[in-house]
Amino acid sequence: EWAVMFPQRVRSFISLASCMQASAWQIAWSAAGRTALALDPNFRGGDYYDAPPGEGPHRGLAIARAIAQITYRSDPVFRERFDRELVDPLDVFHLWDRFQVESYLDYHGVKLARRFDANSYLYLNKAMDLHDIGRGRGSVEAAIRRVQAPSLVVSITSDVLYPTYQQTEMRDALRAQGLRCDFRLIESPHGHDGFLLEIDQIGPVVAEFLTDIEKGDG
């Protein structure tokens, strides 16, 4: 967005596991999380700041985070880490017996609810859904024509939330304008979180690109 909005001010940019506009898949997952948060009785339509301690929309926020957490990783990672393990292995199953993966989702939900504001979560989440560099510019293609800076686009093989096709579309659109766009596909089982976890792979790629820019090779 900055490369489109202020082309003269951006010397280069790096896009990690991102896109030019949010997809219906991304919006659908986000919408489910926002709905879960808004249905928490303690959300009070967003006016919960005078509520007594512990009576904010913590459960709704935790569920929203759990929904998002599923999209950040991949099936192989969940299978390897949790498989079908139960928290308390039993011979007879009951409705609310818990799998280890459920405990994992609850942990991250509670962790976020303790440190983050629900309204802030909603607005940031919605802003991501509204992301579209073509809005107000006629089209994505028209927006890309404003870009002047060289770029690096990085994609994660197992990312289902921001799949590889979105990054290749960005690469192809930038190259079609005659711009330098380096592209790297990172092999990782970690899904979208690979852009945070694969430091040993992404770090050198980023360093090489920035070094080239600093030398004026861009």
PDB file of C-alpha atoms in Angstrom, residues 62-192:
ATOM      1  CA  ALA A  62     -10.558 -16.291  22.867  1.00  0.00           C
ATOM      2  CA  ILE A  63     -12.832 -18.150  20.420  1.00  0.00           C
ATOM      3  CA  ALA A  64     -12.057 -15.646  17.659  1.00  0.00           C
ATOM      4  CA  ARG A  65      -8.368 -16.220  18.266  1.00  0.00           C
ATOM      5  CA  ALA A  66      -8.844 -20.006  18.236  1.00  0.00           C
ATOM      6  CA  ILE A  67     -10.566 -19.803  14.843  1.00  0.00           C
ATOM      7  CA  ALA A  68      -7.713 -17.710  13.479  1.00  0.00           C
ATOM      8  CA  GLN A  69      -5.099 -19.993  15.017  1.00  0.00           C
ATOM      9  CA  ILE A  70      -6.379 -22.905  12.921  1.00  0.00           C
ATOM     10  CA  THR A  71      -5.643 -20.965   9.728  1.00  0.00           C
ATOM     11  CA  TYR A  72      -2.111 -20.005  10.781  1.00  0.00           C
ATOM     12  CA  ARG A  73      -0.766 -23.556  10.756  1.00  0.00           C
ATOM     13  CA  SER A  74      -1.135 -26.586   8.496  1.00  0.00           C
ATOM     14  CA  ASP A  75      -2.634 -30.052   8.810  1.00  0.00           C
ATOM     15  CA  PRO A  76       0.813 -31.772   8.876  1.00  0.00           C
ATOM     16  CA  VAL A  77       1.899 -29.571  11.794  1.00  0.00           C
ATOM     17  CA  PHE A  78      -1.271 -30.263  13.781  1.00  0.00           C
ATOM     18  CA  ARG A  79      -0.985 -33.965  12.994  1.00  0.00           C
ATOM     19  CA  GLU A  80       2.659 -34.205  14.029  1.00  0.00           C
ATOM     20  CA  ARG A  81       2.269 -32.129  17.179  1.00  0.00           C
ATOM     21  CA  PHE A  82      -1.109 -33.336  18.462  1.00  0.00           C
ATOM     22  CA  ASP A  83      -2.543 -36.084  16.264  1.00  0.00           C
ATOM     23  CA  ARG A  84      -5.564 -37.495  18.165  1.00  0.00           C
ATOM     24  CA  GLU A  85      -4.065 -37.356  21.631  1.00  0.00           C
ATOM     25  CA  LEU A  86      -6.457 -36.652  24.505  1.00  0.00           C
ATOM     26  CA  VAL A  87      -5.712 -34.396  27.456  1.00  0.00           C
ATOM     27  CA  ASP A  88      -6.875 -37.187  29.811  1.00  0.00           C
ATOM     28  CA  PRO A  89      -6.853 -40.547  27.980  1.00  0.00           C
ATOM     29  CA  LEU A  90     -10.000 -42.544  28.754  1.00  0.00           C
ATOM     30  CA  ASP A  91     -11.481 -45.858  27.682  1.00  0.00           C
ATOM     31  CA  VAL A  92     -14.981 -44.398  27.447  1.00  0.00           C
ATOM     32  CA  PHE A  93     -15.533 -41.171  25.541  1.00  0.00           C
ATOM     33  CA  HIS A  94     -17.844 -38.354  26.627  1.00  0.00           C
ATOM     34  CA  LEU A  95     -19.008 -35.239  24.801  1.00  0.00           C
ATOM     35  CA  TRP A  96     -16.600 -32.817  26.453  1.00  0.00           C
ATOM     36  CA  ASP A  97     -13.518 -35.016  26.671  1.00  0.00           C
ATOM     37  CA  ARG A  98     -10.765 -32.830  25.286  1.00  0.00           C
ATOM     38  CA  PHE A  99      -8.173 -33.458  22.618  1.00  0.00           C
ATOM     39  CA  GLN A 100      -4.704 -31.957  23.010  1.00  0.00           C
ATOM     40  CA  VAL A 101      -5.311 -29.712  20.001  1.00  0.00           C
ATOM     41  CA  GLU A 102      -8.328 -28.207  21.790  1.00  0.00           C
ATOM     42  CA  SER A 103      -6.142 -27.406  24.776  1.00  0.00           C
ATOM     43  CA  TYR A 104      -3.657 -25.728  22.427  1.00  0.00           C
ATOM     44  CA  LEU A 105      -6.366 -23.547  20.873  1.00  0.00           C
ATOM     45  CA  ASP A 106      -7.748 -22.624  24.306  1.00  0.00           C
ATOM     46  CA  TYR A 107      -4.281 -21.684  25.538  1.00  0.00           C
ATOM     47  CA  HIS A 108      -3.662 -19.248  22.694  1.00  0.00           C
ATOM     48  CA  GLY A 109      -7.177 -17.847  22.996  1.00  0.00           C
ATOM     49  CA  VAL A 110      -6.821 -17.100  26.699  1.00  0.00           C
ATOM     50  CA  LYS A 111      -3.312 -15.736  26.148  1.00  0.00           C
ATOM     51  CA  LEU A 112      -4.576 -13.175  23.643  1.00  0.00           C
ATOM     52  CA  ALA A 113      -7.631 -12.254  25.733  1.00  0.00           C
ATOM     53  CA  ARG A 114      -5.355 -11.351  28.656  1.00  0.00           C
ATOM     54  CA  ARG A 115      -3.314  -8.845  26.659  1.00  0.00           C
ATOM     55  CA  PHE A 116      -5.493  -7.528  23.834  1.00  0.00           C
ATOM     56  CA  ASP A 117      -8.586  -5.377  23.485  1.00  0.00           C
ATOM     57  CA  ALA A 118     -11.617  -6.925  21.764  1.00  0.00           C
ATOM     58  CA  ASN A 119     -12.626  -3.805  19.817  1.00  0.00           C
ATOM     59  CA  SER A 120      -9.044  -3.367  18.622  1.00  0.00           C
ATOM     60  CA  TYR A 121      -9.093  -6.978  17.441  1.00  0.00           C
ATOM     61  CA  LEU A 122     -12.309  -6.392  15.496  1.00  0.00           C
ATOM     62  CA  TYR A 123     -11.068  -3.256  13.768  1.00  0.00           C
ATOM     63  CA  LEU A 124      -7.661  -4.688  12.855  1.00  0.00           C
ATOM     64  CA  ASN A 125      -9.302  -7.874  11.636  1.00  0.00           C
ATOM     65  CA  LYS A 126     -11.791  -5.957   9.488  1.00  0.00           C
ATOM     66  CA  ALA A 127      -9.037  -3.757   8.105  1.00  0.00           C
ATOM     67  CA  MET A 128      -7.274  -6.868   6.830  1.00  0.00           C
ATOM     68  CA  ASP A 129     -10.465  -7.989   5.080  1.00  0.00           C
ATOM     69  CA  LEU A 130     -10.843  -4.555   3.495  1.00  0.00           C
ATOM     70  CA  HIS A 131      -7.271  -4.645   2.185  1.00  0.00           C
ATOM     71  CA  ASP A 132      -7.376  -4.034  -1.576  1.00  0.00           C
ATOM     72  CA  ILE A 133      -4.764  -1.900  -3.298  1.00  0.00           C
ATOM     73  CA  GLY A 134      -7.153  -1.404  -6.217  1.00  0.00           C
ATOM     74  CA  ARG A 135      -9.845   0.317  -4.157  1.00  0.00           C
ATOM     75  CA  GLY A 136     -10.317   3.892  -5.295  1.00  0.00           C
ATOM     76  CA  ARG A 137      -7.720   3.458  -8.049  1.00  0.00           C
ATOM     77  CA  GLY A 138      -9.791   1.832 -10.756  1.00  0.00           C
ATOM     78  CA  SER A 139      -8.254  -1.624 -10.490  1.00  0.00           C
ATOM     79  CA  VAL A 140      -5.387  -3.594  -9.004  1.00  0.00           C
ATOM     80  CA  GLU A 141      -3.555  -3.205 -12.316  1.00  0.00           C
ATOM     81  CA  ALA A 142      -3.938   0.575 -12.176  1.00  0.00           C
ATOM     82  CA  ALA A 143      -2.614   0.587  -8.614  1.00  0.00           C
ATOM     83  CA  ILE A 144       0.431  -1.489  -9.564  1.00  0.00           C
ATOM     84  CA  ARG A 145       1.257   0.992 -12.327  1.00  0.00           C
ATOM     85  CA  ARG A 146       1.965   3.560  -9.616  1.00  0.00           C
ATOM     86  CA  VAL A 147       4.721   1.422  -8.056  1.00  0.00           C
ATOM     87  CA  GLN A 148       8.313   2.435  -8.794  1.00  0.00           C
ATOM     88  CA  ALA A 149      10.290   0.465  -6.216  1.00  0.00           C
ATOM     89  CA  PRO A 150      12.012  -2.905  -6.568  1.00  0.00           C
ATOM     90  CA  SER A 151      10.580  -5.609  -4.362  1.00  0.00           C
ATOM     91  CA  LEU A 152      11.007  -9.037  -2.826  1.00  0.00           C
ATOM     92  CA  VAL A 153       7.961 -11.312  -2.602  1.00  0.00           C
ATOM     93  CA  VAL A 154       8.180 -14.348  -0.314  1.00  0.00           C
ATOM     94  CA  SER A 155       5.719 -17.251  -0.312  1.00  0.00           C
ATOM     95  CA  ILE A 156       5.283 -20.226   2.060  1.00  0.00           C
ATOM     96  CA  THR A 157       4.521 -23.598   0.461  1.00  0.00           C
ATOM     97  CA  SER A 158       2.016 -24.768   3.099  1.00  0.00           C
ATOM     98  CA  ASP A 159       0.252 -21.426   3.640  1.00  0.00           C
ATOM     99  CA  VAL A 160      -3.483 -22.015   3.173  1.00  0.00           C
ATOM    100  CA  LEU A 161      -4.511 -18.601   4.531  1.00  0.00           C
ATOM    101  CA  TYR A 162      -2.350 -16.637   2.068  1.00  0.00           C
ATOM    102  CA  PRO A 163      -1.710 -19.293  -0.594  1.00  0.00           C
ATOM    103  CA  THR A 164       1.142 -19.132  -3.068  1.00  0.00           C
ATOM    104  CA  TYR A 165      -1.047 -18.063  -5.983  1.00  0.00           C
ATOM    105  CA  GLN A 166      -1.573 -14.686  -4.303  1.00  0.00           C
ATOM    106  CA  GLN A 167       2.152 -14.020  -4.167  1.00  0.00           C
ATOM    107  CA  THR A 168       2.749 -15.190  -7.728  1.00  0.00           C
ATOM    108  CA  GLU A 169      -0.027 -12.855  -8.879  1.00  0.00           C
ATOM    109  CA  MET A 170       1.757  -9.994  -7.110  1.00  0.00           C
ATOM    110  CA  ARG A 171       5.096 -10.986  -8.648  1.00  0.00           C
ATOM    111  CA  ASP A 172       3.651 -11.240 -12.144  1.00  0.00           C
ATOM    112  CA  ALA A 173       1.809  -7.915 -11.843  1.00  0.00           C
ATOM    113  CA  LEU A 174       4.972  -6.105 -10.739  1.00  0.00           C
ATOM    114  CA  ARG A 175       7.152  -7.723 -13.400  1.00  0.00           C
ATOM    115  CA  ALA A 176       4.580  -6.889 -16.066  1.00  0.00           C
ATOM    116  CA  GLN A 177       5.313  -3.229 -15.289  1.00  0.00           C
ATOM    117  CA  GLY A 178       9.021  -3.790 -15.892  1.00  0.00           C
ATOM    118  CA  LEU A 179       9.845  -3.630 -12.179  1.00  0.00           C
ATOM    119  CA  ARG A 180      12.382  -5.776 -10.406  1.00  0.00           C
ATOM    120  CA  CYS A 181      10.555  -8.333  -8.269  1.00  0.00           C
ATOM    121  CA  ASP A 182      12.582 -11.097  -6.658  1.00  0.00           C
ATOM    122  CA  PHE A 183      10.522 -14.128  -5.694  1.00  0.00           C
ATOM    123  CA  ARG A 184      11.312 -16.847  -3.159  1.00  0.00           C
ATOM    124  CA  LEU A 185       9.225 -19.889  -2.290  1.00  0.00           C
ATOM    125  CA  ILE A 186      10.027 -21.105   1.228  1.00  0.00           C
ATOM    126  CA  GLU A 187       9.575 -24.823   1.881  1.00  0.00           C
ATOM    127  CA  SER A 188       7.910 -25.073   5.272  1.00  0.00           C
ATOM    128  CA  PRO A 189       5.264 -27.219   6.994  1.00  0.00           C
ATOM    129  CA  HIS A 190       4.269 -24.372   9.315  1.00  0.00           C
ATOM    130  CA  GLY A 191       1.562 -22.761   7.190  1.00  0.00           C
ATOM    131  CA  HIS A 192       1.122 -18.988   7.356  1.00  0.00           C
TER     132      HIS A 192
END
